[in-house]
């Protein structure tokens, strides 16, 4: 049975990046991608069980990644920690119907153009959250449609993968729960664990053997109360990593909690843990634009 056109998990997902989806036109994969929805879905044209590449990079169980969310190549993150390395089965007409392809998603003459150059210190605006991410020295915007920041360059993952790993990554998403039920500290504790598992999973790094908290405490993010927790994780296969989760109340909606996953390899020639501080301090309030439900809110 032919798999219908729609959004499906990207078969070329870059290890250590947040999950993303790619548009299947009914016969082949196109160049169009978007942030993952956090909902498992079969891939077209393959057999086997479900699986996902490593991260930073990028999310994520019950978390709905906004803008694909995740953290890329390390940054956000390493790989999925799932033990099932089989390829997903082909989608059938009985599977949940993917969203329709917008006109903007149709292939065009500019599909293969490189991502725009982002200078250090420049703010990448994420309108759906009303927050901007300031780009640290040595970092870049890999995909202008995803708003994922990652450290420049890549390297072969410790365990061979079809795509390479990156030294660092960061991405934002909206906390899917209700913040009144949990303190910011409790949410941060849960989010840093998810970040570590997704970013440095078994598929690319052999799994995490231990971790310790190296930084934690209340912070102010984009002018709002927040909490951050950083782990130093030891992986079965080098490199080890610094992994952080920053949770903070939205500067636009007091009912929303935003989360930034970020991480960097502990390695020579790559980003340092100080970049995680820069990423957090570089979160700023921006104009609130189109929301996930398609509505536009005024600031």
PDB file of C-alpha atoms in Angstrom:
ATOM      1  CA  UNK A   1       0.000   0.000   0.000  1.00  0.00           C
ATOM      2  CA  UNK A   2       1.336   3.411  -0.935  1.00  0.00           C
ATOM      3  CA  UNK A   3       2.022   5.692   2.018  1.00  0.00           C
ATOM      4  CA  UNK A   4      -0.050   8.888   1.694  1.00  0.00           C
ATOM      5  CA  UNK A   5       1.678  12.304   1.519  1.00  0.00           C
ATOM      6  CA  UNK A   6       2.279  13.922   4.892  1.00  0.00           C
ATOM      7  CA  UNK A   7       4.699  14.760   7.716  1.00  0.00           C
ATOM      8  CA  UNK A   8       6.664  11.808   9.113  1.00  0.00           C
ATOM      9  CA  UNK A   9       9.756  11.375  11.378  1.00  0.00           C
ATOM     10  CA  UNK A  10      12.804  12.419   9.353  1.00  0.00           C
ATOM     11  CA  UNK A  11      14.756   9.273   8.287  1.00  0.00           C
ATOM     12  CA  UNK A  12      17.851  11.468   7.973  1.00  0.00           C
ATOM     13  CA  UNK A  13      17.619  12.934  11.480  1.00  0.00           C
ATOM     14  CA  UNK A  14      20.969  14.388  12.554  1.00  0.00           C
ATOM     15  CA  UNK A  15      22.251  12.764  15.742  1.00  0.00           C
ATOM     16  CA  UNK A  16      22.169  15.049  18.757  1.00  0.00           C
ATOM     17  CA  UNK A  17      19.529  17.302  17.228  1.00  0.00           C
ATOM     18  CA  UNK A  18      15.921  17.630  18.331  1.00  0.00           C
ATOM     19  CA  UNK A  19      13.447  15.379  16.549  1.00  0.00           C
ATOM     20  CA  UNK A  20      12.138  16.748  13.291  1.00  0.00           C
ATOM     21  CA  UNK A  21       9.686  15.668  10.622  1.00  0.00           C
ATOM     22  CA  UNK A  22      10.145  15.628   6.836  1.00  0.00           C
ATOM     23  CA  UNK A  23       7.478  15.941   4.145  1.00  0.00           C
ATOM     24  CA  UNK A  24       6.755  12.711   2.188  1.00  0.00           C
ATOM     25  CA  UNK A  25       5.054  13.585  -1.131  1.00  0.00           C
ATOM     26  CA  UNK A  26       3.654  10.102  -1.653  1.00  0.00           C
ATOM     27  CA  UNK A  27       6.645   8.738  -3.535  1.00  0.00           C
ATOM     28  CA  UNK A  28       9.792  10.366  -2.144  1.00  0.00           C
ATOM     29  CA  UNK A  29      11.151  12.530   0.677  1.00  0.00           C
ATOM     30  CA  UNK A  30      11.317  16.269  -0.030  1.00  0.00           C
ATOM     31  CA  UNK A  31      13.717  18.877   1.366  1.00  0.00           C
ATOM     32  CA  UNK A  32      11.032  20.384   3.640  1.00  0.00           C
ATOM     33  CA  UNK A  33      11.303  19.780   7.390  1.00  0.00           C
ATOM     34  CA  UNK A  34       9.613  21.027  10.553  1.00  0.00           C
ATOM     35  CA  UNK A  35       9.948  20.436  14.313  1.00  0.00           C
ATOM     36  CA  UNK A  36       8.816  17.054  15.571  1.00  0.00           C
ATOM     37  CA  UNK A  37       5.452  16.761  17.267  1.00  0.00           C
ATOM     38  CA  UNK A  38       6.607  14.369  20.000  1.00  0.00           C
ATOM     39  CA  UNK A  39       4.091  11.788  18.718  1.00  0.00           C
ATOM     40  CA  UNK A  40       5.466   8.509  17.411  1.00  0.00           C
ATOM     41  CA  UNK A  41       4.562   7.845  13.764  1.00  0.00           C
ATOM     42  CA  UNK A  42       5.729   5.213  11.278  1.00  0.00           C
ATOM     43  CA  UNK A  43       8.071   6.094   8.466  1.00  0.00           C
ATOM     44  CA  UNK A  44       7.005   5.421   4.885  1.00  0.00           C
ATOM     45  CA  UNK A  45       8.843   3.000   2.689  1.00  0.00           C
ATOM     46  CA  UNK A  46      10.671   0.947   5.350  1.00  0.00           C
ATOM     47  CA  UNK A  47      10.207  -2.156   7.400  1.00  0.00           C
ATOM     48  CA  UNK A  48      10.922  -2.930  11.046  1.00  0.00           C
ATOM     49  CA  UNK A  49      10.246  -1.269  14.387  1.00  0.00           C
ATOM     50  CA  UNK A  50      10.479   2.349  15.485  1.00  0.00           C
ATOM     51  CA  UNK A  51      13.696   4.143  16.297  1.00  0.00           C
ATOM     52  CA  UNK A  52      15.353   7.553  16.243  1.00  0.00           C
ATOM     53  CA  UNK A  53      18.874   8.855  15.865  1.00  0.00           C
ATOM     54  CA  UNK A  54      20.864  10.635  18.526  1.00  0.00           C
ATOM     55  CA  UNK A  55      20.734  14.217  19.459  1.00  0.00           C
ATOM     56  CA  UNK A  56      21.487  17.317  21.112  1.00  0.00           C
ATOM     57  CA  UNK A  57      20.255  17.887  20.101  1.00  0.00           C
ATOM     58  CA  UNK A  58      16.089  18.579  19.474  1.00  0.00           C
ATOM     59  CA  UNK A  59      12.612  15.658  22.334  1.00  0.00           C
ATOM     60  CA  UNK A  60      10.832  13.613  23.294  1.00  0.00           C
ATOM     61  CA  UNK A  61       8.485  11.501  24.987  1.00  0.00           C
ATOM     62  CA  UNK A  62       5.508  13.422  26.077  1.00  0.00           C
ATOM     63  CA  UNK A  63       7.079  16.780  25.254  1.00  0.00           C
ATOM     64  CA  UNK A  64       5.773  18.588  22.250  1.00  0.00           C
ATOM     65  CA  UNK A  65       8.766  20.128  20.623  1.00  0.00           C
ATOM     66  CA  UNK A  66       8.036  23.564  19.528  1.00  0.00           C
ATOM     67  CA  UNK A  67       9.639  24.274  16.275  1.00  0.00           C
ATOM     68  CA  UNK A  68      10.962  20.873  16.271  1.00  0.00           C
ATOM     69  CA  UNK A  69      12.474  21.524  19.475  1.00  0.00           C
ATOM     70  CA  UNK A  70      15.346  19.838  20.568  1.00  0.00           C
ATOM     71  CA  UNK A  71      18.636  20.536  20.936  1.00  0.00           C
ATOM     72  CA  UNK A  72      20.938  19.882  18.238  1.00  0.00           C
ATOM     73  CA  UNK A  73      23.914  17.912  17.974  1.00  0.00           C
ATOM     74  CA  UNK A  74      24.472  18.293  21.213  1.00  0.00           C
ATOM     75  CA  UNK A  75      22.002  20.534  21.714  1.00  0.00           C
ATOM     76  CA  UNK A  76      20.240  19.525  22.412  1.00  0.00           C
ATOM     77  CA  UNK A  77      21.288  16.532  22.213  1.00  0.00           C
ATOM     78  CA  UNK A  78      22.553  13.126  21.557  1.00  0.00           C
ATOM     79  CA  UNK A  79      20.552  10.156  20.570  1.00  0.00           C
ATOM     80  CA  UNK A  80      17.478   8.330  21.525  1.00  0.00           C
ATOM     81  CA  UNK A  81      17.999   5.960  24.395  1.00  0.00           C
ATOM     82  CA  UNK A  82      15.702   3.344  22.946  1.00  0.00           C
ATOM     83  CA  UNK A  83      17.103  -0.146  22.602  1.00  0.00           C
ATOM     84  CA  UNK A  84      15.176  -0.947  19.409  1.00  0.00           C
ATOM     85  CA  UNK A  85      17.458  -0.172  16.477  1.00  0.00           C
ATOM     86  CA  UNK A  86      15.091  -1.434  13.796  1.00  0.00           C
ATOM     87  CA  UNK A  87      13.750   0.815  11.070  1.00  0.00           C
ATOM     88  CA  UNK A  88      10.124   1.919  11.373  1.00  0.00           C
ATOM     89  CA  UNK A  89       7.388   0.234   9.371  1.00  0.00           C
ATOM     90  CA  UNK A  90       5.770   1.881   6.397  1.00  0.00           C
ATOM     91  CA  UNK A  91       2.777   4.045   7.186  1.00  0.00           C
ATOM     92  CA  UNK A  92      -0.628   2.788   6.137  1.00  0.00           C
ATOM     93  CA  UNK A  93      -3.941   4.467   5.468  1.00  0.00           C
ATOM     94  CA  UNK A  94      -5.044   3.422   8.960  1.00  0.00           C
ATOM     95  CA  UNK A  95      -2.406   5.563  10.655  1.00  0.00           C
ATOM     96  CA  UNK A  96      -3.249   9.012  11.999  1.00  0.00           C
ATOM     97  CA  UNK A  97      -3.610  11.513   9.163  1.00  0.00           C
ATOM     98  CA  UNK A  98      -0.662  13.918   8.915  1.00  0.00           C
ATOM     99  CA  UNK A  99      -1.225  17.605   8.417  1.00  0.00           C
ATOM    100  CA  UNK A 100      -1.807  18.844   4.904  1.00  0.00           C
ATOM    101  CA  UNK A 101       1.154  20.223   3.034  1.00  0.00           C
ATOM    102  CA  UNK A 102       1.014  24.035   2.995  1.00  0.00           C
ATOM    103  CA  UNK A 103       1.678  25.812  -0.265  1.00  0.00           C
ATOM    104  CA  UNK A 104       4.973  27.020   1.167  1.00  0.00           C
ATOM    105  CA  UNK A 105       6.109  23.420   1.590  1.00  0.00           C
ATOM    106  CA  UNK A 106       6.055  22.669  -2.131  1.00  0.00           C
ATOM    107  CA  UNK A 107       9.515  22.346  -3.678  1.00  0.00           C
ATOM    108  CA  UNK A 108      10.823  25.521  -5.221  1.00  0.00           C
ATOM    109  CA  UNK A 109      13.977  26.969  -6.795  1.00  0.00           C
ATOM    110  CA  UNK A 110      15.365  28.036  -3.412  1.00  0.00           C
ATOM    111  CA  UNK A 111      15.018  24.659  -1.674  1.00  0.00           C
ATOM    112  CA  UNK A 112      18.745  23.970  -1.655  1.00  0.00           C
ATOM    113  CA  UNK A 113      19.962  27.438  -0.736  1.00  0.00           C
ATOM    114  CA  UNK A 114      22.223  27.549   2.359  1.00  0.00           C
ATOM    115  CA  UNK A 115      20.901  28.750   5.696  1.00  0.00           C
ATOM    116  CA  UNK A 116      21.362  32.497   6.236  1.00  0.00           C
ATOM    117  CA  UNK A 117      24.522  33.542   8.027  1.00  0.00           C
ATOM    118  CA  UNK A 118      23.913  34.380  11.669  1.00  0.00           C
ATOM    119  CA  UNK A 119      26.558  36.533  13.310  1.00  0.00           C
ATOM    120  CA  UNK A 120      27.644  35.986  16.946  1.00  0.00           C
ATOM    121  CA  UNK A 121      25.517  38.149  19.193  1.00  0.00           C
ATOM    122  CA  UNK A 122      22.606  38.174  16.752  1.00  0.00           C
ATOM    123  CA  UNK A 123      19.194  37.208  18.159  1.00  0.00           C
ATOM    124  CA  UNK A 124      17.231  34.432  16.475  1.00  0.00           C
ATOM    125  CA  UNK A 125      13.568  35.231  17.099  1.00  0.00           C
ATOM    126  CA  UNK A 126      11.080  32.430  17.786  1.00  0.00           C
ATOM    127  CA  UNK A 127       7.734  34.212  17.346  1.00  0.00           C
ATOM    128  CA  UNK A 128       5.491  31.410  18.591  1.00  0.00           C
ATOM    129  CA  UNK A 129       7.128  31.711  22.026  1.00  0.00           C
ATOM    130  CA  UNK A 130       7.800  35.430  21.985  1.00  0.00           C
ATOM    131  CA  UNK A 131      11.427  34.691  22.868  1.00  0.00           C
ATOM    132  CA  UNK A 132      14.721  35.157  21.034  1.00  0.00           C
ATOM    133  CA  UNK A 133      17.948  33.154  21.356  1.00  0.00           C
ATOM    134  CA  UNK A 134      21.252  35.029  21.166  1.00  0.00           C
ATOM    135  CA  UNK A 135      23.848  33.177  19.085  1.00  0.00           C
ATOM    136  CA  UNK A 136      27.163  32.539  20.925  1.00  0.00           C
ATOM    137  CA  UNK A 137      30.536  32.659  19.154  1.00  0.00           C
ATOM    138  CA  UNK A 138      31.050  29.506  17.078  1.00  0.00           C
ATOM    139  CA  UNK A 139      27.366  28.572  16.958  1.00  0.00           C
ATOM    140  CA  UNK A 140      24.974  28.630  14.007  1.00  0.00           C
ATOM    141  CA  UNK A 141      21.382  28.230  12.925  1.00  0.00           C
ATOM    142  CA  UNK A 142      21.391  24.927  11.034  1.00  0.00           C
ATOM    143  CA  UNK A 143      17.859  25.133   9.720  1.00  0.00           C
ATOM    144  CA  UNK A 144      16.076  28.494   9.395  1.00  0.00           C
ATOM    145  CA  UNK A 145      12.735  26.704   9.815  1.00  0.00           C
ATOM    146  CA  UNK A 146      13.592  24.956  13.093  1.00  0.00           C
ATOM    147  CA  UNK A 147      15.327  27.664  15.159  1.00  0.00           C
ATOM    148  CA  UNK A 148      17.763  25.088  16.551  1.00  0.00           C
ATOM    149  CA  UNK A 149      21.212  26.386  17.414  1.00  0.00           C
ATOM    150  CA  UNK A 150      24.176  24.053  17.179  1.00  0.00           C
ATOM    151  CA  UNK A 151      27.936  24.341  17.411  1.00  0.00           C
ATOM    152  CA  UNK A 152      29.610  24.595  14.035  1.00  0.00           C
ATOM    153  CA  UNK A 153      31.011  21.438  12.503  1.00  0.00           C
ATOM    154  CA  UNK A 154      30.341  17.771  13.162  1.00  0.00           C
ATOM    155  CA  UNK A 155      32.159  14.523  13.888  1.00  0.00           C
ATOM    156  CA  UNK A 156      31.549  10.769  13.539  1.00  0.00           C
ATOM    157  CA  UNK A 157      29.419   9.552  16.432  1.00  0.00           C
ATOM    158  CA  UNK A 158      31.103   7.140  18.892  1.00  0.00           C
ATOM    159  CA  UNK A 159      28.817   4.409  17.517  1.00  0.00           C
ATOM    160  CA  UNK A 160      28.520   4.579  13.720  1.00  0.00           C
ATOM    161  CA  UNK A 161      25.430   6.461  12.533  1.00  0.00           C
ATOM    162  CA  UNK A 162      24.124   7.456   9.121  1.00  0.00           C
ATOM    163  CA  UNK A 163      24.469  11.100  10.157  1.00  0.00           C
ATOM    164  CA  UNK A 164      27.239  12.744  12.224  1.00  0.00           C
ATOM    165  CA  UNK A 165      27.096  14.123  15.758  1.00  0.00           C
ATOM    166  CA  UNK A 166      27.693  17.735  16.770  1.00  0.00           C
ATOM    167  CA  UNK A 167      29.582  19.222  19.725  1.00  0.00           C
ATOM    168  CA  UNK A 168      26.728  21.289  21.121  1.00  0.00           C
ATOM    169  CA  UNK A 169      23.136  22.316  20.634  1.00  0.00           C
ATOM    170  CA  UNK A 170      20.158  24.163  22.114  1.00  0.00           C
ATOM    171  CA  UNK A 171      16.440  24.519  21.463  1.00  0.00           C
ATOM    172  CA  UNK A 172      13.257  25.791  23.052  1.00  0.00           C
ATOM    173  CA  UNK A 173       9.923  24.098  23.641  1.00  0.00           C
ATOM    174  CA  UNK A 174       6.801  24.677  25.681  1.00  0.00           C
ATOM    175  CA  UNK A 175       6.274  22.585  28.821  1.00  0.00           C
ATOM    176  CA  UNK A 176       3.169  20.482  28.091  1.00  0.00           C
ATOM    177  CA  UNK A 177       1.861  20.368  31.666  1.00  0.00           C
ATOM    178  CA  UNK A 178       0.257  22.864  34.014  1.00  0.00           C
ATOM    179  CA  UNK A 179       2.864  24.735  36.019  1.00  0.00           C
ATOM    180  CA  UNK A 180       0.710  25.148  39.133  1.00  0.00           C
ATOM    181  CA  UNK A 181       1.060  21.425  39.783  1.00  0.00           C
ATOM    182  CA  UNK A 182       4.835  21.491  39.811  1.00  0.00           C
ATOM    183  CA  UNK A 183       7.436  23.937  40.994  1.00  0.00           C
ATOM    184  CA  UNK A 184       9.943  25.256  38.475  1.00  0.00           C
ATOM    185  CA  UNK A 185      12.616  23.215  40.247  1.00  0.00           C
ATOM    186  CA  UNK A 186      10.645  19.990  39.863  1.00  0.00           C
ATOM    187  CA  UNK A 187      10.053  20.682  36.190  1.00  0.00           C
ATOM    188  CA  UNK A 188      13.765  21.419  35.650  1.00  0.00           C
ATOM    189  CA  UNK A 189      14.730  18.156  37.361  1.00  0.00           C
ATOM    190  CA  UNK A 190      12.509  16.198  34.997  1.00  0.00           C
ATOM    191  CA  UNK A 191      13.568  18.146  31.906  1.00  0.00           C
ATOM    192  CA  UNK A 192      17.324  17.798  32.428  1.00  0.00           C
ATOM    193  CA  UNK A 193      16.897  14.028  32.728  1.00  0.00           C
ATOM    194  CA  UNK A 194      14.929  13.911  29.466  1.00  0.00           C
ATOM    195  CA  UNK A 195      17.487  16.135  27.769  1.00  0.00           C
ATOM    196  CA  UNK A 196      20.357  13.861  28.821  1.00  0.00           C
ATOM    197  CA  UNK A 197      18.564  10.706  27.704  1.00  0.00           C
ATOM    198  CA  UNK A 198      17.602  12.129  24.318  1.00  0.00           C
ATOM    199  CA  UNK A 199      20.915  13.828  23.652  1.00  0.00           C
ATOM    200  CA  UNK A 200      23.317  11.106  24.725  1.00  0.00           C
ATOM    201  CA  UNK A 201      21.460   7.854  24.244  1.00  0.00           C
ATOM    202  CA  UNK A 202      22.596   4.309  23.633  1.00  0.00           C
ATOM    203  CA  UNK A 203      22.485   4.452  19.860  1.00  0.00           C
ATOM    204  CA  UNK A 204      25.290   6.991  19.521  1.00  0.00           C
ATOM    205  CA  UNK A 205      27.069   7.074  22.894  1.00  0.00           C
ATOM    206  CA  UNK A 206      26.374   3.691  24.437  1.00  0.00           C
ATOM    207  CA  UNK A 207      24.207   5.211  27.155  1.00  0.00           C
ATOM    208  CA  UNK A 208      24.839   7.297  30.274  1.00  0.00           C
ATOM    209  CA  UNK A 209      26.670   5.483  33.061  1.00  0.00           C
ATOM    210  CA  UNK A 210      26.444   8.224  35.728  1.00  0.00           C
ATOM    211  CA  UNK A 211      25.718  11.898  36.305  1.00  0.00           C
ATOM    212  CA  UNK A 212      26.145  14.605  38.915  1.00  0.00           C
ATOM    213  CA  UNK A 213      24.585  18.022  39.380  1.00  0.00           C
ATOM    214  CA  UNK A 214      27.173  20.750  38.763  1.00  0.00           C
ATOM    215  CA  UNK A 215      24.945  23.847  38.670  1.00  0.00           C
ATOM    216  CA  UNK A 216      21.429  24.550  39.920  1.00  0.00           C
ATOM    217  CA  UNK A 217      19.315  27.361  41.263  1.00  0.00           C
ATOM    218  CA  UNK A 218      16.841  30.130  40.548  1.00  0.00           C
ATOM    219  CA  UNK A 219      17.537  32.371  37.567  1.00  0.00           C
ATOM    220  CA  UNK A 220      15.859  35.218  35.720  1.00  0.00           C
ATOM    221  CA  UNK A 221      15.237  34.472  32.050  1.00  0.00           C
ATOM    222  CA  UNK A 222      13.859  37.015  29.597  1.00  0.00           C
ATOM    223  CA  UNK A 223      12.805  39.053  32.612  1.00  0.00           C
ATOM    224  CA  UNK A 224      10.825  36.186  34.134  1.00  0.00           C
ATOM    225  CA  UNK A 225      11.405  33.788  37.082  1.00  0.00           C
ATOM    226  CA  UNK A 226      13.151  30.568  36.154  1.00  0.00           C
ATOM    227  CA  UNK A 227      15.191  27.620  37.390  1.00  0.00           C
ATOM    228  CA  UNK A 228      18.134  25.839  35.819  1.00  0.00           C
ATOM    229  CA  UNK A 229      19.876  22.527  36.465  1.00  0.00           C
ATOM    230  CA  UNK A 230      23.091  21.328  34.814  1.00  0.00           C
ATOM    231  CA  UNK A 231      24.406  17.775  34.828  1.00  0.00           C
ATOM    232  CA  UNK A 232      27.871  16.458  34.013  1.00  0.00           C
ATOM    233  CA  UNK A 233      27.126  13.082  32.446  1.00  0.00           C
ATOM    234  CA  UNK A 234      29.553  10.251  31.880  1.00  0.00           C
ATOM    235  CA  UNK A 235      28.837   8.217  28.762  1.00  0.00           C
ATOM    236  CA  UNK A 236      29.792   4.649  28.091  1.00  0.00           C
ATOM    237  CA  UNK A 237      31.565   5.920  24.985  1.00  0.00           C
ATOM    238  CA  UNK A 238      33.424   9.243  25.021  1.00  0.00           C
ATOM    239  CA  UNK A 239      32.884  12.139  24.983  1.00  0.00           C
ATOM    240  CA  UNK A 240      31.151  12.942  28.264  1.00  0.00           C
ATOM    241  CA  UNK A 241      28.915  16.005  28.320  1.00  0.00           C
ATOM    242  CA  UNK A 242      27.434  18.962  30.183  1.00  0.00           C
ATOM    243  CA  UNK A 243      23.664  18.892  29.849  1.00  0.00           C
ATOM    244  CA  UNK A 244      21.325  21.635  31.061  1.00  0.00           C
ATOM    245  CA  UNK A 245      17.612  22.393  31.313  1.00  0.00           C
ATOM    246  CA  UNK A 246      16.353  25.919  31.922  1.00  0.00           C
ATOM    247  CA  UNK A 247      12.645  26.383  32.714  1.00  0.00           C
ATOM    248  CA  UNK A 248      11.005  29.786  33.002  1.00  0.00           C
ATOM    249  CA  UNK A 249       7.629  31.444  32.887  1.00  0.00           C
ATOM    250  CA  UNK A 250       6.669  32.868  29.528  1.00  0.00           C
ATOM    251  CA  UNK A 251       7.178  36.630  29.223  1.00  0.00           C
ATOM    252  CA  UNK A 252       3.770  36.801  27.492  1.00  0.00           C
ATOM    253  CA  UNK A 253       1.482  34.265  29.191  1.00  0.00           C
ATOM    254  CA  UNK A 254       1.719  33.554  32.915  1.00  0.00           C
ATOM    255  CA  UNK A 255       0.125  30.156  32.353  1.00  0.00           C
ATOM    256  CA  UNK A 256       2.941  28.988  30.066  1.00  0.00           C
ATOM    257  CA  UNK A 257       6.254  27.479  31.058  1.00  0.00           C
ATOM    258  CA  UNK A 258       9.047  27.506  28.465  1.00  0.00           C
ATOM    259  CA  UNK A 259      12.004  25.125  28.497  1.00  0.00           C
ATOM    260  CA  UNK A 260      15.424  25.374  26.888  1.00  0.00           C
ATOM    261  CA  UNK A 261      17.437  22.200  26.470  1.00  0.00           C
ATOM    262  CA  UNK A 262      21.133  22.735  25.862  1.00  0.00           C
ATOM    263  CA  UNK A 263      24.255  20.606  25.997  1.00  0.00           C
ATOM    264  CA  UNK A 264      27.904  20.497  24.970  1.00  0.00           C
ATOM    265  CA  UNK A 265      30.462  17.736  24.660  1.00  0.00           C
ATOM    266  CA  UNK A 266      33.341  17.693  27.112  1.00  0.00           C
ATOM    267  CA  UNK A 267      36.091  17.743  24.492  1.00  0.00           C
ATOM    268  CA  UNK A 268      39.046  19.691  23.158  1.00  0.00           C
ATOM    269  CA  UNK A 269      38.288  22.087  20.338  1.00  0.00           C
ATOM    270  CA  UNK A 270      34.576  22.275  21.045  1.00  0.00           C
ATOM    271  CA  UNK A 271      32.333  24.643  22.999  1.00  0.00           C
ATOM    272  CA  UNK A 272      32.809  25.044  26.736  1.00  0.00           C
ATOM    273  CA  UNK A 273      30.287  24.808  29.546  1.00  0.00           C
ATOM    274  CA  UNK A 274      30.393  28.616  29.643  1.00  0.00           C
ATOM    275  CA  UNK A 275      28.433  28.572  26.371  1.00  0.00           C
ATOM    276  CA  UNK A 276      25.487  27.125  28.288  1.00  0.00           C
ATOM    277  CA  UNK A 277      25.517  30.233  30.476  1.00  0.00           C
ATOM    278  CA  UNK A 278      25.661  32.434  27.370  1.00  0.00           C
ATOM    279  CA  UNK A 279      22.715  30.628  25.836  1.00  0.00           C
ATOM    280  CA  UNK A 280      20.631  31.072  28.991  1.00  0.00           C
ATOM    281  CA  UNK A 281      21.550  34.729  29.473  1.00  0.00           C
ATOM    282  CA  UNK A 282      20.937  35.330  25.779  1.00  0.00           C
ATOM    283  CA  UNK A 283      17.239  34.434  25.991  1.00  0.00           C
ATOM    284  CA  UNK A 284      15.303  37.669  25.504  1.00  0.00           C
ATOM    285  CA  UNK A 285      11.688  38.733  25.185  1.00  0.00           C
ATOM    286  CA  UNK A 286      10.566  39.406  21.613  1.00  0.00           C
ATOM    287  CA  UNK A 287       7.270  40.023  19.865  1.00  0.00           C
ATOM    288  CA  UNK A 288       4.763  37.207  20.182  1.00  0.00           C
ATOM    289  CA  UNK A 289       3.669  35.905  16.801  1.00  0.00           C
ATOM    290  CA  UNK A 290       1.702  33.034  15.399  1.00  0.00           C
ATOM    291  CA  UNK A 291       0.869  30.299  17.882  1.00  0.00           C
ATOM    292  CA  UNK A 292       0.768  26.524  17.405  1.00  0.00           C
ATOM    293  CA  UNK A 293      -3.020  26.632  17.004  1.00  0.00           C
ATOM    294  CA  UNK A 294      -2.759  29.137  14.175  1.00  0.00           C
ATOM    295  CA  UNK A 295      -3.993  32.117  16.159  1.00  0.00           C
ATOM    296  CA  UNK A 296      -2.042  35.335  16.502  1.00  0.00           C
ATOM    297  CA  UNK A 297      -1.796  37.071  19.827  1.00  0.00           C
ATOM    298  CA  UNK A 298      -0.879  40.681  20.380  1.00  0.00           C
ATOM    299  CA  UNK A 299       1.898  41.561  22.754  1.00  0.00           C
TER     300      UNK A 299
END
